[in-house]
PDB file of C-alpha atoms and ligand atoms in Angstrom:
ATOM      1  CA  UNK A   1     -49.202  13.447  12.953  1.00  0.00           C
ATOM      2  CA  UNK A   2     -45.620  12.692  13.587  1.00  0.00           C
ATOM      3  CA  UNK A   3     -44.889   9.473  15.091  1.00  0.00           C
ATOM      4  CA  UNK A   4     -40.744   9.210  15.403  1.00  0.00           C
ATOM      5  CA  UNK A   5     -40.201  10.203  19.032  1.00  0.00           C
ATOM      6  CA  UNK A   6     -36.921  10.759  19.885  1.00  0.00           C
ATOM      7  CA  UNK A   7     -36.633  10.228  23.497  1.00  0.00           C
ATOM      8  CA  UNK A   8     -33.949  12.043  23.928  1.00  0.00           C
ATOM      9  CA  UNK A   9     -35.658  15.176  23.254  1.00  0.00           C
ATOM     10  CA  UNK A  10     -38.768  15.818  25.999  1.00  0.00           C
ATOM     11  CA  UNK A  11     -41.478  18.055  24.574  1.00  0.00           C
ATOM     12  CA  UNK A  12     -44.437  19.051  25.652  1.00  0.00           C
ATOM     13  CA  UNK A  13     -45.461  21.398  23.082  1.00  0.00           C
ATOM     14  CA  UNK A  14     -48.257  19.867  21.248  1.00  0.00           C
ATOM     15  CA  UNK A  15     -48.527  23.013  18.612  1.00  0.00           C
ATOM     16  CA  UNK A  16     -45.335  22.805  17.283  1.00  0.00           C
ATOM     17  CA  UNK A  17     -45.638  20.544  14.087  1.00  0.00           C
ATOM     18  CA  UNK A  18     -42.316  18.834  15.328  1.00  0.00           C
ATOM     19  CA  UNK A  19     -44.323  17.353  17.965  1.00  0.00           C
ATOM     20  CA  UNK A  20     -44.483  13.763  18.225  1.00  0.00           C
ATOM     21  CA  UNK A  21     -48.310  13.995  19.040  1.00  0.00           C
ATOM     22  CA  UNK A  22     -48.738  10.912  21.202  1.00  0.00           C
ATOM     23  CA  UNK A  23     -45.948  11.510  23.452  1.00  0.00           C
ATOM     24  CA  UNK A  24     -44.364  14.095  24.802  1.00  0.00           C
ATOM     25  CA  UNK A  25     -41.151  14.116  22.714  1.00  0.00           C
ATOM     26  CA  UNK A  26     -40.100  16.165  19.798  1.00  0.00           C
ATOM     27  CA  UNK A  27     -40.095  14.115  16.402  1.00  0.00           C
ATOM     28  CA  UNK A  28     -36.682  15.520  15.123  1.00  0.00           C
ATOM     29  CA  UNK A  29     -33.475  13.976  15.530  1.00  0.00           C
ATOM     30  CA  UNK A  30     -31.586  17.152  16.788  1.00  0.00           C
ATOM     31  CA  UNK A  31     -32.996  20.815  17.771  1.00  0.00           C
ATOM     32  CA  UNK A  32     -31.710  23.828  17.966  1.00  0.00           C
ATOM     33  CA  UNK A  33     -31.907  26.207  21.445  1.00  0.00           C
ATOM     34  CA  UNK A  34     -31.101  29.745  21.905  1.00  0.00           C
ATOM     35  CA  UNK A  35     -32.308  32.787  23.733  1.00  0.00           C
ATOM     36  CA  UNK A  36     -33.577  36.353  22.803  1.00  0.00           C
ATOM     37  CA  UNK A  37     -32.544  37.519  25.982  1.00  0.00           C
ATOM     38  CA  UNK A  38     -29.050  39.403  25.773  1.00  0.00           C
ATOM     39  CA  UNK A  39     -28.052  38.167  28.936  1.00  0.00           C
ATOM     40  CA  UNK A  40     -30.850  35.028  29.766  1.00  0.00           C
ATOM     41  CA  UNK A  41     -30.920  33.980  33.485  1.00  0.00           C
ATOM     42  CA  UNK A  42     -33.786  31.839  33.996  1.00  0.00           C
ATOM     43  CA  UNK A  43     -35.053  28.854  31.896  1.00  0.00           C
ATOM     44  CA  UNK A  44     -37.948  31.299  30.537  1.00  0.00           C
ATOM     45  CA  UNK A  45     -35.402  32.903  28.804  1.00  0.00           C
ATOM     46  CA  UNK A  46     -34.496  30.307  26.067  1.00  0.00           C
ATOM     47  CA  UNK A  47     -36.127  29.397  23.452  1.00  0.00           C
ATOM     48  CA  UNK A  48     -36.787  26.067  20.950  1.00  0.00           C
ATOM     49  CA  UNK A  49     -35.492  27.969  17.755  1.00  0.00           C
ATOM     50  CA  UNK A  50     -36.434  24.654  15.629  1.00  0.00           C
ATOM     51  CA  UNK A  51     -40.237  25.581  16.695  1.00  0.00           C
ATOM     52  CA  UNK A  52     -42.269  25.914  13.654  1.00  0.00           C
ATOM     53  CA  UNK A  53     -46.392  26.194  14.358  1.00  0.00           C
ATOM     54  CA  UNK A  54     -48.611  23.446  13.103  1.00  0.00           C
ATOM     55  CA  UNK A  55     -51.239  24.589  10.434  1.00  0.00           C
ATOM     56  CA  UNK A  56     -49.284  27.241  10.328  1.00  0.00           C
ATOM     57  CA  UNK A  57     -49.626  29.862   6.829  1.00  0.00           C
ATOM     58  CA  UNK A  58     -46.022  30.808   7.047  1.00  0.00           C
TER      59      UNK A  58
HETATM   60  S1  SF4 B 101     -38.943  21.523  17.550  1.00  0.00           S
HETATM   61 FE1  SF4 B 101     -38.750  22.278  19.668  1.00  0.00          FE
HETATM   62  S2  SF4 B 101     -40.807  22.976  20.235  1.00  0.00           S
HETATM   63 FE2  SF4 B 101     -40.997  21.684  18.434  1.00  0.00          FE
HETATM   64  S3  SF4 B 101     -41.451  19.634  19.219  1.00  0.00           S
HETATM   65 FE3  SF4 B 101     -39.230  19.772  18.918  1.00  0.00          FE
HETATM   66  S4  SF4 B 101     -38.396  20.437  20.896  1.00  0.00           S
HETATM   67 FE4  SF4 B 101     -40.597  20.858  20.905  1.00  0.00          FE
END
């Protein structure tokens, strides 16, 4: 569990191991966000690239 929210990043995804798990904020101090959309135009289009799954193998 990861308990260094940064407040300026809102999160709510609780898989990611970045997670600050009891709050919705990520726990690192910057993130990175892109898209793998070659021309995005809604918000579903971008992506946190810093995601990395928790209990993840790989
Ligand atoms: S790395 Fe991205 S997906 Fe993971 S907690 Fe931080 S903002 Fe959320």
């Amino acid at each position: 569990m990861n308990e260094n929210a940064n407040k300026s990043i809102q999160c709510s995804v609780t898989s990611c191991r970045h997670h600050c798990q009891s709050a919705d904020y990520c726990s690192l101090s910057a993130i990175k966000v892109g898209t793998h959309e070659t021309d995005p135009s809604q918000k579903q289009c971008t992506d946190c690239q810093s995601f990395s799954l928790k209990n993840g193998c790989c």
